[in-house]
Short mmCIF file of C-alpha atoms in Angstrom, two decimals:
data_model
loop_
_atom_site.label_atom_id
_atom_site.label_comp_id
_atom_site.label_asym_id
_atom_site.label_seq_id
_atom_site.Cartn_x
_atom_site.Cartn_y
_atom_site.Cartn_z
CA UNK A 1 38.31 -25.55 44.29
CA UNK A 2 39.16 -27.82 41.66
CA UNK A 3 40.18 -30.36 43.99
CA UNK A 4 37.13 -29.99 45.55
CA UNK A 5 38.16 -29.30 48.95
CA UNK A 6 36.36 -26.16 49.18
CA UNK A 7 32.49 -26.40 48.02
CA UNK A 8 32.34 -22.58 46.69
CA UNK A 9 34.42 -19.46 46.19
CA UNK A 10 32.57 -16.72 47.38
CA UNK A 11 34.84 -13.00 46.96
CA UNK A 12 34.62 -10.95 49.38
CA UNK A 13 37.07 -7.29 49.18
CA UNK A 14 40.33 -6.64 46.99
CA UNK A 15 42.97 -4.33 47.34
CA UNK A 16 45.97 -4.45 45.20
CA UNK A 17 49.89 -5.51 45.30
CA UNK A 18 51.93 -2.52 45.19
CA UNK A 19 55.34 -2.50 43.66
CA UNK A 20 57.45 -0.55 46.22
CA UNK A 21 60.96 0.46 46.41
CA UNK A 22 63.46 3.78 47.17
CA UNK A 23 62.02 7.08 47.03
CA UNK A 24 64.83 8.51 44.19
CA UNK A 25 63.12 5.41 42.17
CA UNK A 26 66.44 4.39 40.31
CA UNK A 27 65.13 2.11 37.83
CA UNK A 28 62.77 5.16 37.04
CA UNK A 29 59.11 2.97 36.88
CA UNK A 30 57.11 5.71 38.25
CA UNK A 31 53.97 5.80 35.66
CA UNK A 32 54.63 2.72 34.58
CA UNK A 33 52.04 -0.46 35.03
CA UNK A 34 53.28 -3.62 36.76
CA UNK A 35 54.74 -4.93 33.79
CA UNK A 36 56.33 -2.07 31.85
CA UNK A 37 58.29 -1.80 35.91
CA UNK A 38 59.19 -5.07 36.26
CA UNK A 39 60.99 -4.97 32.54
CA UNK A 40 62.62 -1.09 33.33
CA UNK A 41 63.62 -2.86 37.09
CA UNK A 42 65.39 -6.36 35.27
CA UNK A 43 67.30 -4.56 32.31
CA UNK A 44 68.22 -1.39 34.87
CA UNK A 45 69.40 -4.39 37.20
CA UNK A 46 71.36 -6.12 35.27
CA UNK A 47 73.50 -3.23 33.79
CA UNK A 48 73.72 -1.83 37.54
CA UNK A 49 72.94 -3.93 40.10
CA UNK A 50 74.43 -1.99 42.84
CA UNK A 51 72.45 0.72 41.96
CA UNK A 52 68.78 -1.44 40.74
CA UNK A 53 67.96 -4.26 43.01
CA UNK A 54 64.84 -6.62 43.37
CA UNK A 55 63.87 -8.56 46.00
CA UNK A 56 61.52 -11.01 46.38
CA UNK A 57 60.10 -13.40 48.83
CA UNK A 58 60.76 -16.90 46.77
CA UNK A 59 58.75 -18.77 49.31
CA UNK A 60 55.68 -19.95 46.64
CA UNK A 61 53.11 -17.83 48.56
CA UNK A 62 50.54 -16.22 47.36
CA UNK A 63 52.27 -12.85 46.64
CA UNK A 64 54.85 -14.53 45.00
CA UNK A 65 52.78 -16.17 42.82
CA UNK A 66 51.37 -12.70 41.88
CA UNK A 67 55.27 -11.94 41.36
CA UNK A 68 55.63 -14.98 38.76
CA UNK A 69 52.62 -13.67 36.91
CA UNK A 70 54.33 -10.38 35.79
CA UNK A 71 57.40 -11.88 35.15
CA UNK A 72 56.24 -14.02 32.58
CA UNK A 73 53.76 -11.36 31.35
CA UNK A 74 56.77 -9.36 30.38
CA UNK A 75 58.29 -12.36 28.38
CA UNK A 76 60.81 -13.50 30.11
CA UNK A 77 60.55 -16.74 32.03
CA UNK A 78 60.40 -16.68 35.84
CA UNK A 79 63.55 -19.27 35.94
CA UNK A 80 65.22 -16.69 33.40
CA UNK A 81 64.67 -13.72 35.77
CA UNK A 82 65.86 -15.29 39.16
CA UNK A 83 69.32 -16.61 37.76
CA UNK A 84 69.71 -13.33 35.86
CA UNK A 85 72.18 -11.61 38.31
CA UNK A 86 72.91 -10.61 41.80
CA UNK A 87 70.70 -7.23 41.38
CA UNK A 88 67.77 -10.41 41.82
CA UNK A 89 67.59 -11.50 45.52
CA UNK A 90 65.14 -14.42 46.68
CA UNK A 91 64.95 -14.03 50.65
CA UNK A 92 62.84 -17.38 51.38
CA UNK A 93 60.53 -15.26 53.74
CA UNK A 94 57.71 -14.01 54.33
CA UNK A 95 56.26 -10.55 53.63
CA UNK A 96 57.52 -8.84 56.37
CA UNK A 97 61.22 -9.82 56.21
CA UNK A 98 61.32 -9.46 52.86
CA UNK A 99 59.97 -5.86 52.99
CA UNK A 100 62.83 -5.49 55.98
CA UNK A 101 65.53 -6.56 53.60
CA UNK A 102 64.06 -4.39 50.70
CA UNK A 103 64.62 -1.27 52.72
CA UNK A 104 68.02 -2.33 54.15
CA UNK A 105 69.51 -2.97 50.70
CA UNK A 106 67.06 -0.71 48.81
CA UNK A 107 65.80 -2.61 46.44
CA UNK A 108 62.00 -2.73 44.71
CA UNK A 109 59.82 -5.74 45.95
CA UNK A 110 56.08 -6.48 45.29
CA UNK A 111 54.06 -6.76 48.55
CA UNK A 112 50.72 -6.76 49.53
CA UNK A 113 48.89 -3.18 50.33
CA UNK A 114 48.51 -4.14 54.20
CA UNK A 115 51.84 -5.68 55.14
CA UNK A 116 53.41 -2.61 53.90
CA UNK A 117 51.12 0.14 55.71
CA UNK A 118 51.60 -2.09 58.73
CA UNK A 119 55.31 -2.00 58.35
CA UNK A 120 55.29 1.67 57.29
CA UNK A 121 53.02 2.27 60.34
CA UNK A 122 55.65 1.24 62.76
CA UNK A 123 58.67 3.16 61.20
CA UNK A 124 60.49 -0.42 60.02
CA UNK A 125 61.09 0.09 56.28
CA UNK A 126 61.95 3.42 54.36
CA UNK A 127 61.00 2.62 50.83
CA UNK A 128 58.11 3.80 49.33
CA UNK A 129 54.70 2.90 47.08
CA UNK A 130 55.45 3.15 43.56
CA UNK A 131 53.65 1.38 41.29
CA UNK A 132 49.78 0.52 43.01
CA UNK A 133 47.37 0.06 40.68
CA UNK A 134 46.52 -1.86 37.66
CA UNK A 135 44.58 -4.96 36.43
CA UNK A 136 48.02 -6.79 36.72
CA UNK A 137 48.07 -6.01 40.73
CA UNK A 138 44.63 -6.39 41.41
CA UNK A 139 44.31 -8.66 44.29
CA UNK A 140 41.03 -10.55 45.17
CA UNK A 141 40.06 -11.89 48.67
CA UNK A 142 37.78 -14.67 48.60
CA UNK A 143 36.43 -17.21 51.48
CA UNK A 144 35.91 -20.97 50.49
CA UNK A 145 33.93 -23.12 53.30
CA UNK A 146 36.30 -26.55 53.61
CA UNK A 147 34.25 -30.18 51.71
CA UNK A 148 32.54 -31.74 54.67
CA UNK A 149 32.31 -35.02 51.96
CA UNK A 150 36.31 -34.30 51.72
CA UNK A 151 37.02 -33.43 55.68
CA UNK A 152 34.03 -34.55 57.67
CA UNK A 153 34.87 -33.25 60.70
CA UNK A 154 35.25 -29.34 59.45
CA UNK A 155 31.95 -27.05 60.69
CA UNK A 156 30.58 -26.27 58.01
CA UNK A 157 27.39 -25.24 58.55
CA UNK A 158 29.26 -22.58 60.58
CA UNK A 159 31.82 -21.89 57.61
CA UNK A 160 28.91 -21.11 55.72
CA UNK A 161 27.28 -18.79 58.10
CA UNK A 162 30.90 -16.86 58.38
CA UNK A 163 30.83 -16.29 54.46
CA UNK A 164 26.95 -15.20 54.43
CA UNK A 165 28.32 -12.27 57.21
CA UNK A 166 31.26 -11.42 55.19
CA UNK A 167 29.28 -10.66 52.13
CA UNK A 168 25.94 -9.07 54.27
CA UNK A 169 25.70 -5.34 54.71
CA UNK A 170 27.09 -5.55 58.85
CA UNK A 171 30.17 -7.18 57.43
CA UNK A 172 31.22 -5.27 54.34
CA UNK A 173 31.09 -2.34 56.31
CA UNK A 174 33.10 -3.74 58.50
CA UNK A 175 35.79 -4.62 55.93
CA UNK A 176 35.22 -1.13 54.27
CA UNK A 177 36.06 0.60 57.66
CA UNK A 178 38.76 -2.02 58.32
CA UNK A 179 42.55 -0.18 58.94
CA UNK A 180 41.33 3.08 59.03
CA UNK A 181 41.87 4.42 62.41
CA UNK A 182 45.25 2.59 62.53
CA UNK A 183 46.68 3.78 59.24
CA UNK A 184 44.76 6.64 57.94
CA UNK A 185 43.27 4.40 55.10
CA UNK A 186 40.88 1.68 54.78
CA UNK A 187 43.13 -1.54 54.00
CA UNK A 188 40.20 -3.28 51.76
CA UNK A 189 37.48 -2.28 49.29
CA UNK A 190 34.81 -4.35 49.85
CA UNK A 191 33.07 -6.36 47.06
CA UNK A 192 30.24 -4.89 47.00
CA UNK A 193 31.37 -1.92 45.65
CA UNK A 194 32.08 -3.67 42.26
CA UNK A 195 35.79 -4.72 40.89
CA UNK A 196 37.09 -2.03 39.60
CA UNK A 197 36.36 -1.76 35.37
#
């Protein structure tokens, strides 16, 4: 947006990242927000990394952006954390690899709410949702229609029309609704039901 390559941000739903990782929770971040966990999962990791592991996608995505946040909310520099130890494992993939290698070496990673009920859906990972709520893992979806004075060629007329039906009644039921016969849950909270306070 800055850039101006798209010509409005227009929000949509959220859900949030969860922090997930082994059931027996070593690192012991259960009640904890985002930030007080990733501190107990670093200083637990490096005095017993082959107990306390972390693993995260290192791929500059959007999640692990989200992932950098944290980090330096707690203090410590992102750079700091990732050359901290072995208990700190970048995988270079995406979500769904990444939350495949959590559960083989059983480690904590940060994902996104749907990748992991997708995942969890088809009996691939065994590591649970720990931490899933909190300003610090709120996660806002919102559509941009593409500059046609940047990228003539885009539709945008058309772009625009999608974004009006996101945001009309029709669609944010739609996205309210979304997931739930698959995986018991609806995998969005639709905008117009307010960020939460």
């Amino acid at each position: 947006m800055e850039s101006g390559f798209g010509t409005e941000r227009t929000e949509i739903a959220y859900n949030y990242f969860w922090i997930v990782g082994p059931e027996n929770d070593p690192a012991e971040i259960r009640g904890l927000n985002a930030t007080e966990a990733f501190e107990k999962i670093m200083e637990e990791g490096q005095s017993n990394p082959d107990q306390v592991k972390f693993a995260s996608r290192g791929d500059d995505s959007g999640t692990h952006a989200r992932e950098k946040q944290i980090w330096e909310m707690t203090g410590v520099s992102y750079d700091e954390v990732s050359g901290s130890g072995e208990w700190y494992i970048e995988s270079g993939r995406g979500m769904g690899e990444t939350l495949l290698l959590a559960s083989e070496l059983n480690a904590y990673t940060l994902t996104d709410s749907g990748t992991f009920l997708a995942y969890t859906n088809e009996g691939r990972i065994r590591i649970v949702p720990i931490v899933t709520t909190g300003d610090e893992l709120l996660n806002v979806y919102a559509a941009m229609p593409v500059n046609p004075e940047i990228h003539p060629n885009v539709n945008y007329e058309g772009a625009r029309n999608f974004v009006n039906f996101l945001v009309s009644p029709e669609g944010q039921e739609i996205i309210r609704n979304y997931g739930i016969e698959q995986y018991g849950q609806p995998l969005f909270t639709p905008i117009s039901e307010g960020l939460p306070s």
